[in-house]
């Protein structure tokens, strides 16, 4: 069974640009959540989607958005990139909202 | 004060030693997770607990709901266990999917 797949693995963008990251959950999983990991702040929750609906949202500005498609694949978008957005962005999928989460390898975003 | 506190933040031990990492939380939870991340690697979910104890190979995780405390134990530690171990909780009160501790960086020397 394939794991959680995130693309791309690495990305370099310049300030002011926007970026879209993709996450394909484990087959059959309907819940996808996104996290940001930085050396200073550690792991922080961004948002969670279940059956195409955003269920929860963390304390991030509106520049961070996401969506989930009918096949449970999810994308997150960051607009007007700032240097501080440089981080490892992790996606996790779970069968249902309250079951064990399985993490992808992450997308390392560098903003220059 | 963080909702999830781990100790120690850094731990260095010799191969073969018994390792304990502690996690305390201050919110009501539906589950507690232990995660492992090797340097440069992704995150692996080791355990998800809502009560009692779970064991997988040399790893044991326990949780005491009344005391709001969990421990991760590693028996017969090995250099390949060197990683960051993070405790995370699914809070029943907040909007966040997972609330994370700050992580414990474990180094096992041969």
PDB file of C-alpha atoms in Angstrom:
ATOM      1  CA  UNK A   1       0.000   0.000   0.000  1.00  0.00           C
ATOM      2  CA  UNK A   2       1.557   3.318  -1.020  1.00  0.00           C
ATOM      3  CA  UNK A   3       2.202   5.839   1.733  1.00  0.00           C
ATOM      4  CA  UNK A   4       1.428   9.523   1.804  1.00  0.00           C
ATOM      5  CA  UNK A   5       2.998  11.230  -1.191  1.00  0.00           C
ATOM      6  CA  UNK A   6       3.950  14.876  -1.205  1.00  0.00           C
ATOM      7  CA  UNK A   7       5.134  16.780  -4.249  1.00  0.00           C
ATOM      8  CA  UNK A   8       7.392  18.444  -4.906  1.00  0.00           C
ATOM      9  CA  UNK A   9      10.008  17.375  -2.355  1.00  0.00           C
ATOM     10  CA  UNK A  10      12.008  20.574  -2.671  1.00  0.00           C
ATOM     11  CA  UNK A  11      11.073  24.027  -3.876  1.00  0.00           C
ATOM     12  CA  UNK A  12      12.803  27.379  -4.079  1.00  0.00           C
ATOM     13  CA  UNK A  13      10.693  30.501  -4.537  1.00  0.00           C
ATOM     14  CA  UNK A  14      11.303  34.217  -4.295  1.00  0.00           C
ATOM     15  CA  UNK A  15       9.535  36.641  -1.991  1.00  0.00           C
ATOM     16  CA  UNK A  16       6.146  37.721  -3.232  1.00  0.00           C
ATOM     17  CA  UNK A  17       5.548  34.609  -5.317  1.00  0.00           C
ATOM     18  CA  UNK A  18       2.930  32.032  -4.569  1.00  0.00           C
ATOM     19  CA  UNK A  19       3.334  28.281  -4.225  1.00  0.00           C
ATOM     20  CA  UNK A  20       1.107  25.230  -4.353  1.00  0.00           C
ATOM     21  CA  UNK A  21       2.019  22.006  -2.587  1.00  0.00           C
ATOM     22  CA  UNK A  22       0.313  18.691  -3.197  1.00  0.00           C
ATOM     23  CA  UNK A  23      -0.477  15.751  -0.943  1.00  0.00           C
ATOM     24  CA  UNK A  24      -1.863  12.387  -1.995  1.00  0.00           C
ATOM     25  CA  UNK A  25      -3.123  10.456   1.046  1.00  0.00           C
ATOM     26  CA  UNK A  26      -3.018   6.741   1.593  1.00  0.00           C
ATOM     27  CA  UNK A  27      -5.692   5.071  -0.489  1.00  0.00           C
ATOM     28  CA  UNK A  28      -8.972   5.078   1.404  1.00  0.00           C
ATOM     29  CA  UNK A  29      -7.952   7.793   3.847  1.00  0.00           C
ATOM     30  CA  UNK A  30     -10.349  10.714   3.918  1.00  0.00           C
ATOM     31  CA  UNK A  31      -8.690  13.054   6.387  1.00  0.00           C
ATOM     32  CA  UNK A  32      -5.687  15.160   5.373  1.00  0.00           C
ATOM     33  CA  UNK A  33      -3.941  17.600   7.667  1.00  0.00           C
ATOM     34  CA  UNK A  34      -1.072  19.985   7.001  1.00  0.00           C
ATOM     35  CA  UNK A  35       1.749  21.084   9.297  1.00  0.00           C
ATOM     36  CA  UNK A  36       4.633  23.519   9.143  1.00  0.00           C
ATOM     37  CA  UNK A  37       7.965  22.645  10.712  1.00  0.00           C
ATOM     38  CA  UNK A  38      10.595  25.302  11.356  1.00  0.00           C
ATOM     39  CA  UNK A  39      13.692  25.235  13.585  1.00  0.00           C
ATOM     40  CA  UNK A  40      12.316  28.098  15.680  1.00  0.00           C
ATOM     41  CA  UNK A  41       8.654  27.151  16.070  1.00  0.00           C
ATOM     42  CA  UNK A  42       8.818  23.384  15.724  1.00  0.00           C
ATOM     43  CA  UNK A  43       5.751  21.625  14.341  1.00  0.00           C
ATOM     44  CA  UNK A  44       2.593  23.683  13.975  1.00  0.00           C
ATOM     45  CA  UNK A  45      -0.812  22.705  12.678  1.00  0.00           C
ATOM     46  CA  UNK A  46      -2.015  24.506   9.554  1.00  0.00           C
ATOM     47  CA  UNK A  47      -5.374  22.983   8.658  1.00  0.00           C
ATOM     48  CA  UNK A  48      -7.306  19.776   8.299  1.00  0.00           C
ATOM     49  CA  UNK A  49      -9.655  18.588   5.580  1.00  0.00           C
ATOM     50  CA  UNK A  50     -12.156  15.787   5.682  1.00  0.00           C
ATOM     51  CA  UNK A  51     -14.395  14.883   2.766  1.00  0.00           C
ATOM     52  CA  UNK A  52     -13.503  18.110   0.943  1.00  0.00           C
ATOM     53  CA  UNK A  53     -14.426  20.304   3.938  1.00  0.00           C
ATOM     54  CA  UNK A  54     -12.003  22.241   6.086  1.00  0.00           C
ATOM     55  CA  UNK A  55     -12.585  20.988   9.624  1.00  0.00           C
ATOM     56  CA  UNK A  56      -9.954  22.841  11.612  1.00  0.00           C
ATOM     57  CA  UNK A  57      -7.537  25.681  11.032  1.00  0.00           C
ATOM     58  CA  UNK A  58      -4.422  26.688  12.925  1.00  0.00           C
ATOM     59  CA  UNK A  59      -3.174  30.181  13.705  1.00  0.00           C
ATOM     60  CA  UNK A  60      -1.773  31.130  10.338  1.00  0.00           C
ATOM     61  CA  UNK A  61      -2.522  34.190   8.197  1.00  0.00           C
ATOM     62  CA  UNK A  62      -4.977  34.081   5.326  1.00  0.00           C
ATOM     63  CA  UNK A  63      -2.075  33.764   2.875  1.00  0.00           C
ATOM     64  CA  UNK A  64      -2.131  30.076   3.762  1.00  0.00           C
ATOM     65  CA  UNK A  65      -5.028  28.219   2.226  1.00  0.00           C
ATOM     66  CA  UNK A  66      -5.887  24.737   1.161  1.00  0.00           C
ATOM     67  CA  UNK A  67      -8.438  22.510  -0.411  1.00  0.00           C
ATOM     68  CA  UNK A  68      -9.291  18.864  -0.773  1.00  0.00           C
ATOM     69  CA  UNK A  69     -10.576  17.161  -3.875  1.00  0.00           C
ATOM     70  CA  UNK A  70     -13.162  14.404  -4.195  1.00  0.00           C
ATOM     71  CA  UNK A  71     -10.399  11.789  -4.431  1.00  0.00           C
ATOM     72  CA  UNK A  72      -9.065  13.062  -1.045  1.00  0.00           C
ATOM     73  CA  UNK A  73      -5.942  14.567  -2.582  1.00  0.00           C
ATOM     74  CA  UNK A  74      -5.174  17.900  -1.011  1.00  0.00           C
ATOM     75  CA  UNK A  75      -3.320  21.020  -1.979  1.00  0.00           C
ATOM     76  CA  UNK A  76      -2.096  23.895   0.102  1.00  0.00           C
ATOM     77  CA  UNK A  77      -1.327  27.304  -1.294  1.00  0.00           C
ATOM     78  CA  UNK A  78       0.780  30.077   0.124  1.00  0.00           C
ATOM     79  CA  UNK A  79       0.464  33.462  -1.537  1.00  0.00           C
ATOM     80  CA  UNK A  80       2.759  36.477  -1.296  1.00  0.00           C
ATOM     81  CA  UNK A  81       5.607  34.397   0.097  1.00  0.00           C
ATOM     82  CA  UNK A  82       7.751  35.789   2.890  1.00  0.00           C
ATOM     83  CA  UNK A  83      11.222  34.704   3.972  1.00  0.00           C
ATOM     84  CA  UNK A  84       9.698  33.339   7.175  1.00  0.00           C
ATOM     85  CA  UNK A  85       7.605  30.876   5.187  1.00  0.00           C
ATOM     86  CA  UNK A  86      10.736  28.825   4.551  1.00  0.00           C
ATOM     87  CA  UNK A  87       9.990  25.529   6.242  1.00  0.00           C
ATOM     88  CA  UNK A  88       9.282  21.853   5.875  1.00  0.00           C
ATOM     89  CA  UNK A  89       5.599  21.421   5.070  1.00  0.00           C
ATOM     90  CA  UNK A  90       4.211  18.080   6.142  1.00  0.00           C
ATOM     91  CA  UNK A  91       0.990  16.415   5.214  1.00  0.00           C
ATOM     92  CA  UNK A  92      -0.600  13.577   7.157  1.00  0.00           C
ATOM     93  CA  UNK A  93      -3.512  11.379   6.247  1.00  0.00           C
ATOM     94  CA  UNK A  94      -5.795   9.289   8.404  1.00  0.00           C
ATOM     95  CA  UNK A  95      -8.701   7.016   7.719  1.00  0.00           C
ATOM     96  CA  UNK A  96     -11.102   9.145   9.704  1.00  0.00           C
ATOM     97  CA  UNK A  97     -10.720  12.365  11.641  1.00  0.00           C
ATOM     98  CA  UNK A  98      -9.782  10.693  14.917  1.00  0.00           C
ATOM     99  CA  UNK A  99      -7.640   7.800  13.779  1.00  0.00           C
ATOM    100  CA  UNK A 100      -3.872   7.443  13.545  1.00  0.00           C
ATOM    101  CA  UNK A 101      -2.094   9.892  11.261  1.00  0.00           C
ATOM    102  CA  UNK A 102       0.500   8.824   8.706  1.00  0.00           C
ATOM    103  CA  UNK A 103       2.954  11.465   7.561  1.00  0.00           C
ATOM    104  CA  UNK A 104       4.434  12.153   4.170  1.00  0.00           C
ATOM    105  CA  UNK A 105       8.104  12.985   3.639  1.00  0.00           C
ATOM    106  CA  UNK A 106       7.317  16.669   3.381  1.00  0.00           C
ATOM    107  CA  UNK A 107       8.043  19.484   0.956  1.00  0.00           C
ATOM    108  CA  UNK A 108      10.989  21.668   1.873  1.00  0.00           C
ATOM    109  CA  UNK A 109      10.216  25.204   0.775  1.00  0.00           C
ATOM    110  CA  UNK A 110      12.947  27.814   0.657  1.00  0.00           C
ATOM    111  CA  UNK A 111      11.984  31.428   0.077  1.00  0.00           C
ATOM    112  CA  UNK A 112      14.812  33.692  -1.080  1.00  0.00           C
TER     113      UNK A 112
ATOM    114  CA  UNK B   1       3.091  27.715  29.082  1.00  0.00           C
ATOM    115  CA  UNK B   2       2.949  25.139  26.293  1.00  0.00           C
ATOM    116  CA  UNK B   3       0.020  22.770  26.288  1.00  0.00           C
ATOM    117  CA  UNK B   4       2.410  19.860  25.695  1.00  0.00           C
ATOM    118  CA  UNK B   5       5.734  19.684  27.506  1.00  0.00           C
ATOM    119  CA  UNK B   6       8.448  17.119  26.911  1.00  0.00           C
ATOM    120  CA  UNK B   7      11.522  16.242  28.894  1.00  0.00           C
ATOM    121  CA  UNK B   8      14.360  16.060  28.448  1.00  0.00           C
ATOM    122  CA  UNK B   9      14.920  18.269  25.404  1.00  0.00           C
ATOM    123  CA  UNK B  10      18.207  16.533  24.659  1.00  0.00           C
ATOM    124  CA  UNK B  11      19.370  13.103  25.731  1.00  0.00           C
ATOM    125  CA  UNK B  12      22.655  11.355  25.018  1.00  0.00           C
ATOM    126  CA  UNK B  13      23.179   7.760  26.075  1.00  0.00           C
ATOM    127  CA  UNK B  14      25.351   4.741  25.371  1.00  0.00           C
ATOM    128  CA  UNK B  15      24.226   1.853  23.242  1.00  0.00           C
ATOM    129  CA  UNK B  16      22.257  -0.653  25.270  1.00  0.00           C
ATOM    130  CA  UNK B  17      20.892   1.805  27.815  1.00  0.00           C
ATOM    131  CA  UNK B  18      17.218   2.005  28.745  1.00  0.00           C
ATOM    132  CA  UNK B  19      15.767   5.305  27.558  1.00  0.00           C
ATOM    133  CA  UNK B  20      12.757   7.196  28.908  1.00  0.00           C
ATOM    134  CA  UNK B  21      11.238  10.314  27.367  1.00  0.00           C
ATOM    135  CA  UNK B  22       8.410  12.039  29.199  1.00  0.00           C
ATOM    136  CA  UNK B  23       5.441  14.036  27.984  1.00  0.00           C
ATOM    137  CA  UNK B  24       2.981  16.049  30.070  1.00  0.00           C
ATOM    138  CA  UNK B  25      -0.051  17.844  28.723  1.00  0.00           C
ATOM    139  CA  UNK B  26      -2.521  20.291  30.193  1.00  0.00           C
ATOM    140  CA  UNK B  27      -5.575  19.873  27.962  1.00  0.00           C
ATOM    141  CA  UNK B  28      -8.235  17.233  27.590  1.00  0.00           C
ATOM    142  CA  UNK B  29      -7.280  14.849  24.854  1.00  0.00           C
ATOM    143  CA  UNK B  30      -8.807  12.105  22.782  1.00  0.00           C
ATOM    144  CA  UNK B  31      -5.440  10.599  21.864  1.00  0.00           C
ATOM    145  CA  UNK B  32      -1.702  11.016  22.310  1.00  0.00           C
ATOM    146  CA  UNK B  33       0.830  10.300  19.604  1.00  0.00           C
ATOM    147  CA  UNK B  34       4.534   9.565  19.679  1.00  0.00           C
ATOM    148  CA  UNK B  35       6.389  10.525  16.519  1.00  0.00           C
ATOM    149  CA  UNK B  36       9.932   9.813  15.378  1.00  0.00           C
ATOM    150  CA  UNK B  37      11.985  11.894  12.960  1.00  0.00           C
ATOM    151  CA  UNK B  38      15.486  10.918  11.866  1.00  0.00           C
ATOM    152  CA  UNK B  39      17.869  13.696  10.760  1.00  0.00           C
ATOM    153  CA  UNK B  40      16.795  14.876   7.324  1.00  0.00           C
ATOM    154  CA  UNK B  41      13.990  12.368   7.328  1.00  0.00           C
ATOM    155  CA  UNK B  42      10.238  12.386   7.455  1.00  0.00           C
ATOM    156  CA  UNK B  43       8.006  11.823  10.434  1.00  0.00           C
ATOM    157  CA  UNK B  44       6.968   8.325  11.422  1.00  0.00           C
ATOM    158  CA  UNK B  45       4.082   7.704  13.755  1.00  0.00           C
ATOM    159  CA  UNK B  46       5.241   5.266  16.427  1.00  0.00           C
ATOM    160  CA  UNK B  47       2.179   5.015  18.634  1.00  0.00           C
ATOM    161  CA  UNK B  48      -1.282   6.432  19.093  1.00  0.00           C
ATOM    162  CA  UNK B  49      -2.596   5.961  22.637  1.00  0.00           C
ATOM    163  CA  UNK B  50      -5.770   6.801  24.442  1.00  0.00           C
ATOM    164  CA  UNK B  51      -5.166   4.616  27.511  1.00  0.00           C
ATOM    165  CA  UNK B  52      -2.816   2.049  28.998  1.00  0.00           C
ATOM    166  CA  UNK B  53       0.269   0.805  27.269  1.00  0.00           C
ATOM    167  CA  UNK B  54       1.441  -0.225  23.812  1.00  0.00           C
ATOM    168  CA  UNK B  55       4.563  -2.114  22.775  1.00  0.00           C
ATOM    169  CA  UNK B  56       6.241  -2.438  19.405  1.00  0.00           C
ATOM    170  CA  UNK B  57       9.566  -4.218  19.356  1.00  0.00           C
ATOM    171  CA  UNK B  58      11.916  -2.389  21.698  1.00  0.00           C
ATOM    172  CA  UNK B  59       9.584   0.587  22.041  1.00  0.00           C
ATOM    173  CA  UNK B  60       6.986   0.914  24.783  1.00  0.00           C
ATOM    174  CA  UNK B  61       4.569   3.789  25.260  1.00  0.00           C
ATOM    175  CA  UNK B  62       2.427   4.346  28.325  1.00  0.00           C
ATOM    176  CA  UNK B  63      -0.174   6.918  29.204  1.00  0.00           C
ATOM    177  CA  UNK B  64      -1.799   7.940  32.479  1.00  0.00           C
ATOM    178  CA  UNK B  65      -4.935   9.882  31.631  1.00  0.00           C
ATOM    179  CA  UNK B  66      -5.576  11.006  35.225  1.00  0.00           C
ATOM    180  CA  UNK B  67      -2.085  12.426  35.588  1.00  0.00           C
ATOM    181  CA  UNK B  68      -2.004  13.726  31.979  1.00  0.00           C
ATOM    182  CA  UNK B  69       1.350  12.113  31.413  1.00  0.00           C
ATOM    183  CA  UNK B  70       2.886   9.743  28.897  1.00  0.00           C
ATOM    184  CA  UNK B  71       6.256   8.081  28.612  1.00  0.00           C
ATOM    185  CA  UNK B  72       8.126   6.562  25.706  1.00  0.00           C
ATOM    186  CA  UNK B  73      10.645   3.887  26.624  1.00  0.00           C
ATOM    187  CA  UNK B  74      13.322   2.350  24.448  1.00  0.00           C
ATOM    188  CA  UNK B  75      14.929  -0.855  25.672  1.00  0.00           C
ATOM    189  CA  UNK B  76      18.412  -1.958  24.570  1.00  0.00           C
ATOM    190  CA  UNK B  77      18.955   1.319  22.722  1.00  0.00           C
ATOM    191  CA  UNK B  78      20.913   1.320  19.475  1.00  0.00           C
ATOM    192  CA  UNK B  79      22.582   4.104  17.466  1.00  0.00           C
ATOM    193  CA  UNK B  80      19.851   3.799  14.837  1.00  0.00           C
ATOM    194  CA  UNK B  81      17.385   4.983  17.506  1.00  0.00           C
ATOM    195  CA  UNK B  82      19.063   8.407  17.333  1.00  0.00           C
ATOM    196  CA  UNK B  83      16.301  10.758  16.239  1.00  0.00           C
ATOM    197  CA  UNK B  84      13.952  13.454  17.459  1.00  0.00           C
ATOM    198  CA  UNK B  85      10.982  12.036  19.343  1.00  0.00           C
ATOM    199  CA  UNK B  86       7.918  14.219  19.554  1.00  0.00           C
ATOM    200  CA  UNK B  87       4.799  13.849  21.610  1.00  0.00           C
ATOM    201  CA  UNK B  88       1.585  15.254  20.135  1.00  0.00           C
ATOM    202  CA  UNK B  89      -1.975  15.307  21.435  1.00  0.00           C
ATOM    203  CA  UNK B  90      -5.355  15.480  19.781  1.00  0.00           C
ATOM    204  CA  UNK B  91      -7.087  18.047  21.965  1.00  0.00           C
ATOM    205  CA  UNK B  92     -10.817  17.772  22.524  1.00  0.00           C
ATOM    206  CA  UNK B  93     -11.037  21.474  23.290  1.00  0.00           C
ATOM    207  CA  UNK B  94      -9.163  23.361  20.644  1.00  0.00           C
ATOM    208  CA  UNK B  95      -9.467  23.593  16.908  1.00  0.00           C
ATOM    209  CA  UNK B  96      -6.055  22.135  16.210  1.00  0.00           C
ATOM    210  CA  UNK B  97      -5.736  18.650  14.824  1.00  0.00           C
ATOM    211  CA  UNK B  98      -2.509  17.956  16.699  1.00  0.00           C
ATOM    212  CA  UNK B  99      -0.691  19.988  19.338  1.00  0.00           C
ATOM    213  CA  UNK B 100       3.002  19.158  19.486  1.00  0.00           C
ATOM    214  CA  UNK B 101       5.620  19.089  22.189  1.00  0.00           C
ATOM    215  CA  UNK B 102       8.972  20.634  21.435  1.00  0.00           C
ATOM    216  CA  UNK B 103      10.616  17.279  20.765  1.00  0.00           C
ATOM    217  CA  UNK B 104      13.435  15.346  22.418  1.00  0.00           C
ATOM    218  CA  UNK B 105      16.663  14.944  20.497  1.00  0.00           C
ATOM    219  CA  UNK B 106      18.049  11.497  21.338  1.00  0.00           C
ATOM    220  CA  UNK B 107      21.617  10.512  20.510  1.00  0.00           C
ATOM    221  CA  UNK B 108      22.784   6.962  21.138  1.00  0.00           C
ATOM    222  CA  UNK B 109      26.542   6.521  21.010  1.00  0.00           C
ATOM    223  CA  UNK B 110      28.079   3.155  20.067  1.00  0.00           C
TER     224      UNK B 110
END
